[in-house]
Short mmCIF file of C-alpha atoms in Angstrom, two decimals:
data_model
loop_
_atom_site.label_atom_id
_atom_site.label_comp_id
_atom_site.label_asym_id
_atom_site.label_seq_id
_atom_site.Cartn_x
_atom_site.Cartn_y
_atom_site.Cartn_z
CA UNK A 1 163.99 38.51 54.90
CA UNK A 2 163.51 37.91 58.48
CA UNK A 3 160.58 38.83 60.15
CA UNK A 4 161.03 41.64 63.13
CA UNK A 5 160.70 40.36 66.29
CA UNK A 6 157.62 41.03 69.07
CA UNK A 7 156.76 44.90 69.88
CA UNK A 8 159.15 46.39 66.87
CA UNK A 9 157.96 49.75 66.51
CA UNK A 10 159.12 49.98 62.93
CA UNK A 11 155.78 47.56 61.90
CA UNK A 12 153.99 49.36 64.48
CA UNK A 13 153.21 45.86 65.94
CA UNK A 14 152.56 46.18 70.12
CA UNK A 15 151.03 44.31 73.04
CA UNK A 16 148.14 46.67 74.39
CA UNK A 17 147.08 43.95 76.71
CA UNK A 18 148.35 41.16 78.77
CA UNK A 19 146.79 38.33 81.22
CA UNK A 20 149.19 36.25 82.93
CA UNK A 21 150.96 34.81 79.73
CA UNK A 22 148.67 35.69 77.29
CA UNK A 23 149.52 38.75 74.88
CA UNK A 24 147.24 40.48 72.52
CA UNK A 25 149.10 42.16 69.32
CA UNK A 26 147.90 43.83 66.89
CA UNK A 27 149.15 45.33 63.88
CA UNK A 28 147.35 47.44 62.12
CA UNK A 29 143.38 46.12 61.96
CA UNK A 30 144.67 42.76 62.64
CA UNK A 31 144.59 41.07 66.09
CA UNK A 32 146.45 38.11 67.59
CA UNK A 33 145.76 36.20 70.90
CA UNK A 34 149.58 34.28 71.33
CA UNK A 35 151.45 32.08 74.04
CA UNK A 36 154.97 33.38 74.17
CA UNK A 37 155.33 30.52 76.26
CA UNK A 38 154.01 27.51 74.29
CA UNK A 39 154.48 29.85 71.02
CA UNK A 40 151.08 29.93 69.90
CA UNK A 41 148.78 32.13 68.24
CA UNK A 42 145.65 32.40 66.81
CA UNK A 43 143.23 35.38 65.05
CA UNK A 44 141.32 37.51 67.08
CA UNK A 45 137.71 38.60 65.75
CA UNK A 46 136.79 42.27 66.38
CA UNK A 47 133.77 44.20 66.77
CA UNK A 48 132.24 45.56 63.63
CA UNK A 49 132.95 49.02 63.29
CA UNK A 50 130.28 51.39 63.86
CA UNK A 51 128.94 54.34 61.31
CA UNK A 52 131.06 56.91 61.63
CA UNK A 53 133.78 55.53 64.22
CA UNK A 54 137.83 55.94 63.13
CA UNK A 55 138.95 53.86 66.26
CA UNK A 56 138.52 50.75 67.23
CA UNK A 57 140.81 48.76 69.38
CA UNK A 58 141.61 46.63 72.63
CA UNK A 59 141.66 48.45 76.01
CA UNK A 60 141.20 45.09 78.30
CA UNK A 61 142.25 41.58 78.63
CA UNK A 62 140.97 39.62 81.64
CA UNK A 63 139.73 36.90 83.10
CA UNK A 64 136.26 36.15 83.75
CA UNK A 65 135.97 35.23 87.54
CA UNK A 66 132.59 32.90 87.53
CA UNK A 67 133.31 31.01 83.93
CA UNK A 68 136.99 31.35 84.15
CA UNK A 69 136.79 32.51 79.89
CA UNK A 70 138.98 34.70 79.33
CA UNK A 71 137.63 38.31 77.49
CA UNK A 72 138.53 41.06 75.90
CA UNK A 73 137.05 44.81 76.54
CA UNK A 74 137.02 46.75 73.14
CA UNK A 75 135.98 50.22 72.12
CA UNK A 76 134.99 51.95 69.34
CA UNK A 77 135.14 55.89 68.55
CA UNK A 78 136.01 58.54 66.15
CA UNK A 79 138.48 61.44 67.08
CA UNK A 80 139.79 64.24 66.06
CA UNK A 81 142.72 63.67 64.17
CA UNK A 82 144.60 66.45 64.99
CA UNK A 83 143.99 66.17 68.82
CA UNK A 84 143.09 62.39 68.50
CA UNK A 85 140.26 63.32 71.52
CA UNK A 86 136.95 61.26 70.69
CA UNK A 87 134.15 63.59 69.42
CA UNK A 88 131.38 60.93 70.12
CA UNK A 89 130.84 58.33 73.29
CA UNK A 90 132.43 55.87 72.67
CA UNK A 91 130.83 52.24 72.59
CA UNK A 92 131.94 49.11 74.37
CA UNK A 93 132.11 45.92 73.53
CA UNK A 94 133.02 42.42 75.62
CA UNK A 95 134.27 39.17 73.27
CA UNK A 96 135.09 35.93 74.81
CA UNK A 97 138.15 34.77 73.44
CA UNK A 98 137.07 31.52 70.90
CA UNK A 99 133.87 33.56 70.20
CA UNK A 100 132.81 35.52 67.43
CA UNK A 101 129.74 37.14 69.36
CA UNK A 102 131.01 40.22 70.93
CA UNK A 103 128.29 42.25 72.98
CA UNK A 104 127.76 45.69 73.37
CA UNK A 105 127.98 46.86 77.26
CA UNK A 106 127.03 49.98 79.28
CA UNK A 107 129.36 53.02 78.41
CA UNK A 108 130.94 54.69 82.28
CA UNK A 109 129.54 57.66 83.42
CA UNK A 110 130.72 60.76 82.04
CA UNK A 111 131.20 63.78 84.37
CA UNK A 112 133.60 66.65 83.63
CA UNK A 113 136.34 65.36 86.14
CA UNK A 114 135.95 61.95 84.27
CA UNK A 115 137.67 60.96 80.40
CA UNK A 116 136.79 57.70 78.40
CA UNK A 117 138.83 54.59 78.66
CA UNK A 118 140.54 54.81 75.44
CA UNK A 119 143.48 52.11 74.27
CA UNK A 120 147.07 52.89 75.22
CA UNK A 121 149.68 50.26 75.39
CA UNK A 122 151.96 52.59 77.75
CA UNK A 123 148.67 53.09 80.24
CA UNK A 124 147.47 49.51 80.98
CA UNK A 125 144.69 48.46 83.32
CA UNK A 126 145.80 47.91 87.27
CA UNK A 127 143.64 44.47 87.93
CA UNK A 128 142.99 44.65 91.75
CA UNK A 129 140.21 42.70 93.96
CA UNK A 130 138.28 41.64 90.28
CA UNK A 131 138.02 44.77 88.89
CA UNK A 132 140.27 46.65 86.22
CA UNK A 133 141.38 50.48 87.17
CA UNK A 134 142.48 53.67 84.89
CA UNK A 135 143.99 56.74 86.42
CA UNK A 136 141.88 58.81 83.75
CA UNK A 137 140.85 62.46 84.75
CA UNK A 138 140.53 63.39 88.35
CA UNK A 139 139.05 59.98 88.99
CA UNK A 140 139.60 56.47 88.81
CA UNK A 141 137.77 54.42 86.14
CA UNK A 142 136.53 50.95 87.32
CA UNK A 143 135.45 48.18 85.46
CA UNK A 144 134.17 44.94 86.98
CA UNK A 145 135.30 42.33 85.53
CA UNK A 146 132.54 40.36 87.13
CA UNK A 147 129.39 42.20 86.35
CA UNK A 148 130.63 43.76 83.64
CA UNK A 149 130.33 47.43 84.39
CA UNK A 150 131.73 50.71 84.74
CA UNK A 151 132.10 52.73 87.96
CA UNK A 152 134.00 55.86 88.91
CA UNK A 153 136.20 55.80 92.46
CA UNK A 154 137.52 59.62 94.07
CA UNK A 155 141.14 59.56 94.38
CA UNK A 156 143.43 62.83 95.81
CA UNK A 157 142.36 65.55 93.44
CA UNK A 158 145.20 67.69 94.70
CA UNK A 159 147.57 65.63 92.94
CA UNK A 160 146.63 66.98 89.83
CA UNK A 161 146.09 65.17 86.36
CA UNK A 162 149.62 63.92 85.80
CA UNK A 163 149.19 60.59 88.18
CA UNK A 164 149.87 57.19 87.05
CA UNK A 165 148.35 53.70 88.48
CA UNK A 166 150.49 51.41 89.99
CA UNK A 167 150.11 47.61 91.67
CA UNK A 168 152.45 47.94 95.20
CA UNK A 169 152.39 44.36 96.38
CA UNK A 170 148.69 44.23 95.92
CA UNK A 171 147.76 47.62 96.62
CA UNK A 172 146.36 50.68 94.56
CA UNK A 173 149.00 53.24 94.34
CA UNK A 174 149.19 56.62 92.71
CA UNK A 175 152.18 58.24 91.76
CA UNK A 176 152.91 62.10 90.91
CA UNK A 177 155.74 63.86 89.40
CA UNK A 178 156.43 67.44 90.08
CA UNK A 179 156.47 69.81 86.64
CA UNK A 180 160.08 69.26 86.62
CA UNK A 181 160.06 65.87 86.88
CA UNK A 182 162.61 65.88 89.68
CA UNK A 183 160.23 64.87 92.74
CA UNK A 184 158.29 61.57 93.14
CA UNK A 185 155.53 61.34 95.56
CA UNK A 186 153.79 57.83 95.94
CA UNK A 187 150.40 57.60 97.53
CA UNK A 188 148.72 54.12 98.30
CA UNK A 189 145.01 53.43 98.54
CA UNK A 190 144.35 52.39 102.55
CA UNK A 191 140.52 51.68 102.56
CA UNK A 192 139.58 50.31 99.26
CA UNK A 193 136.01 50.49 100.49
CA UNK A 194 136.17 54.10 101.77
CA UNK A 195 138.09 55.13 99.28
CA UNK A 196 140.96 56.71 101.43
CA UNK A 197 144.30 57.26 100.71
CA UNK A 198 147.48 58.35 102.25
CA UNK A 199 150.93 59.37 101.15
CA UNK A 200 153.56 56.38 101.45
CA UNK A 201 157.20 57.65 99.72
CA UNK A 202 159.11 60.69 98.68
CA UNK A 203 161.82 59.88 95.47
CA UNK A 204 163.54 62.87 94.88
CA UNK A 205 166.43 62.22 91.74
CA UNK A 206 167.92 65.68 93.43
CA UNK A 207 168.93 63.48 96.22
CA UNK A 208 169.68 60.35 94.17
CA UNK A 209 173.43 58.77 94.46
CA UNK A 210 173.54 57.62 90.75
CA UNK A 211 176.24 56.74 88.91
CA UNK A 212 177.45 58.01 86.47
CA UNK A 213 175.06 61.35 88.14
CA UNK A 214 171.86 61.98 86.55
CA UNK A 215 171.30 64.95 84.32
CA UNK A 216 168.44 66.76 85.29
CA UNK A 217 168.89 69.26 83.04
CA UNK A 218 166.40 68.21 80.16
CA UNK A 219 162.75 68.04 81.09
CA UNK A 220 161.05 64.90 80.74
CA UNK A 221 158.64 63.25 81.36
CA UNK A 222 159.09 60.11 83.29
CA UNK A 223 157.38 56.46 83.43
CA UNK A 224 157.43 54.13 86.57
CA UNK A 225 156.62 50.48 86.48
CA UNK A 226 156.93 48.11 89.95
CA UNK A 227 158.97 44.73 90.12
CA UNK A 228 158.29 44.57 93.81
CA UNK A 229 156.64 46.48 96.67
CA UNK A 230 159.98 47.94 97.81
CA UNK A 231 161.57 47.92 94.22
CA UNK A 232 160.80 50.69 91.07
CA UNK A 233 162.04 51.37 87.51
CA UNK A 234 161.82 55.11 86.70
CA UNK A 235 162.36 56.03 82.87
CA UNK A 236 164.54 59.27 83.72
CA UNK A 237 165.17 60.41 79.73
CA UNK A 238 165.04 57.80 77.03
CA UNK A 239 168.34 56.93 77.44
CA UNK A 240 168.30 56.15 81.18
CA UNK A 241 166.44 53.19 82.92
CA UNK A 242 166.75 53.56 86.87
CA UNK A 243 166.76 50.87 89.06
CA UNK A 244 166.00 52.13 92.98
CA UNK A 245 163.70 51.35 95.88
CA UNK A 246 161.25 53.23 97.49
CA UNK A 247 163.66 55.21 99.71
CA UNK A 248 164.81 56.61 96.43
CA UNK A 249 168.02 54.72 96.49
CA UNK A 250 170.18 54.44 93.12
CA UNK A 251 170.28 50.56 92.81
CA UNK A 252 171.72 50.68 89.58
CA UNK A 253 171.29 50.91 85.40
CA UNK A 254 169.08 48.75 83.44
CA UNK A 255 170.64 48.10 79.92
CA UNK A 256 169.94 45.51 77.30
CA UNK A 257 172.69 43.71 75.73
CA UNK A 258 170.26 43.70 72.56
CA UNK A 259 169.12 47.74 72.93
CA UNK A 260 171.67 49.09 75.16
CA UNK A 261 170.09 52.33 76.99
CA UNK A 262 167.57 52.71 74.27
CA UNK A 263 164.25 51.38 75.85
CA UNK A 264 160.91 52.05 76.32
CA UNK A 265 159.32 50.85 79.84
CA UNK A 266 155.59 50.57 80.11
CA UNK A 267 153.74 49.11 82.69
CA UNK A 268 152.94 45.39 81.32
CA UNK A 269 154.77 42.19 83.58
CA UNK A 270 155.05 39.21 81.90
CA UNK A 271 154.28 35.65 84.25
CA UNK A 272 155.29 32.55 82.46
CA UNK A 273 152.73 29.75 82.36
CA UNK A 274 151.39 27.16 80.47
CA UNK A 275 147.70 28.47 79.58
CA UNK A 276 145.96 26.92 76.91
CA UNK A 277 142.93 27.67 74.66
CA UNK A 278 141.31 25.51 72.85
CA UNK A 279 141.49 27.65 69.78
CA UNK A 280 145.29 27.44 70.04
CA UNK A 281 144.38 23.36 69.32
CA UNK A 282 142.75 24.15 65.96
CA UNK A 283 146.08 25.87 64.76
CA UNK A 284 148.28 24.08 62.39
CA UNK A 285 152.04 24.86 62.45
CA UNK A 286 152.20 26.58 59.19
CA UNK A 287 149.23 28.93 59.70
CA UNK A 288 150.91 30.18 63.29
CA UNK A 289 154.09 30.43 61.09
CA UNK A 290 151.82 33.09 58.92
CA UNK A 291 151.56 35.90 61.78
CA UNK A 292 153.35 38.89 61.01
CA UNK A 293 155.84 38.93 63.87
CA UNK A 294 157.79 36.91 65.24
CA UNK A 295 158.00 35.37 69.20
CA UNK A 296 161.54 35.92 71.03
CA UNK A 297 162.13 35.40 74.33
#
């Protein structure tokens, strides 16, 4: 039987972080460092998990500025399982890739504007001046990649919880969807030191030229991912993928010859290159022919 290929849903296989050309998968309490590039993998040692904790999983994957090693930022929690909200703070943990040492780091601030940084593959960190941001709460979570910390930063608390984190050409940017999901407003940080923002585009879907014309009649609620500072995707339904700039001009349908319409867009942009690790070195071909998915470009 033929193995599925990368991010099938059906094995609940997915890449919750990505560096350059590095992916982390997991699937189920297994974890996998690959190259989709040069095709290889290799295991990926977790944290123990701690009394009492249901969760633990990968929320980071960056590079360390001063050793250049790259690192991965894990947490462990427990939730409720019917909300799925921790119950406890969680702990966090940093693990050099190649290492089996992870170490246990100070846990953010907790305030009651502010939520934990909890794993989600469709919510992935916004790396910007050496430091990883979350649009969690009615803050911005910051972790230094550097020192290794946690910080808060203020962002526009009028826009509400329902903001997403964007890179626009190498700025911070915010975007907010009205309740109907009709109206786009995009605001981009000015002063990352003063921590001021201002409002940058209007996309209204009302006002969209799309063909065939968009039904706005079901409520949903959209993603956005970047390709460029002038050019967005907007998920507008699950079975629509809009291509448009920031003027909110329909610049056409993204379809898959493989999926069709049927696609999920997160936030994740893949850069091909060459990186290797030496633990990559130690694999043989038939044990990176053991992982449980398969690499297709």
């Amino acid at each position: 039987m033929a193995r599925p290929p990368l991010c099938c849903y059906k094995t609940r296989c997915y890449t919750p972080c990505l560096r350059r050309a590095l992916l982390i998968l997991g699937q189920q309490s297994n974890f996998y460092i690959c190259n989709p590039t040069t095709r290889k993998c290799a295991s990926l040692p977790h944290p123990p998990q701690r009394p009492g904790a249901s969760v633990i999983a990968v929320v980071a994957f960056y590079q360390h500025h001063t050793s250049r090693e790259y690192r991965v930022l894990w947490v462990s929690y427990s939730r409720l399982i019917s909300s799925g909200v921790p119950v406890q703070s969680p702990e966090y943990f940093v693990l050099t890739v190649g290492s089996n040492q992870p170490r246990c780091i100070q846990c953010p601030t907790v305030s009651q504007h502010t939520l934990h940084v909890t794993q989600s593959p469709y919510c992935p960190p916004v790396h910007h001046r050496g430091s990883l941001h979350w649009a969690f709460g009615l803050n911005l979570t910051v972790f230094d990649s550097v020192a290794e910390t946690f910080r808060q930063m203020s962002r526009p608390i009028e826009l509400g919880h329902m903001v997403s984190l964007l890179d626009m050409g190498g700025s911070l940017a915010l975007w907010h969807t009205t309740c109907d999901s009709i109206t786009f407003d995009i605001w981009v940080l000015q002063d990352y030191d003063a921590e001021t923002w201002a409002f940058q585009y209007r996309i209204s879907l009302l006002a969209m030229e799309a063909s065939p014309p968009l039904n706005l009649g079901v409520k949903y609620v959209p993603s956005m991912a970047v390709i460029n500072e002038h050019e967005l995707l907007i998920e507008q339904r699950p079975d629509r993928l809009l291509h448009c700039d920031t003027d909110g001009v329909f610049l056409g349908n993204v379809e898959s010859e493989e999926h069709g319409n049927k696609q999920i867009l997160t936030r994740h942009r893949f850069q091909e290159s060459m990186i290797s690790l030496p633990l990559f070195e130690t694999q043989e071909d038939d044990d990176v022919k053991e992982h449980p998915f398969l690499i297709v470009l």
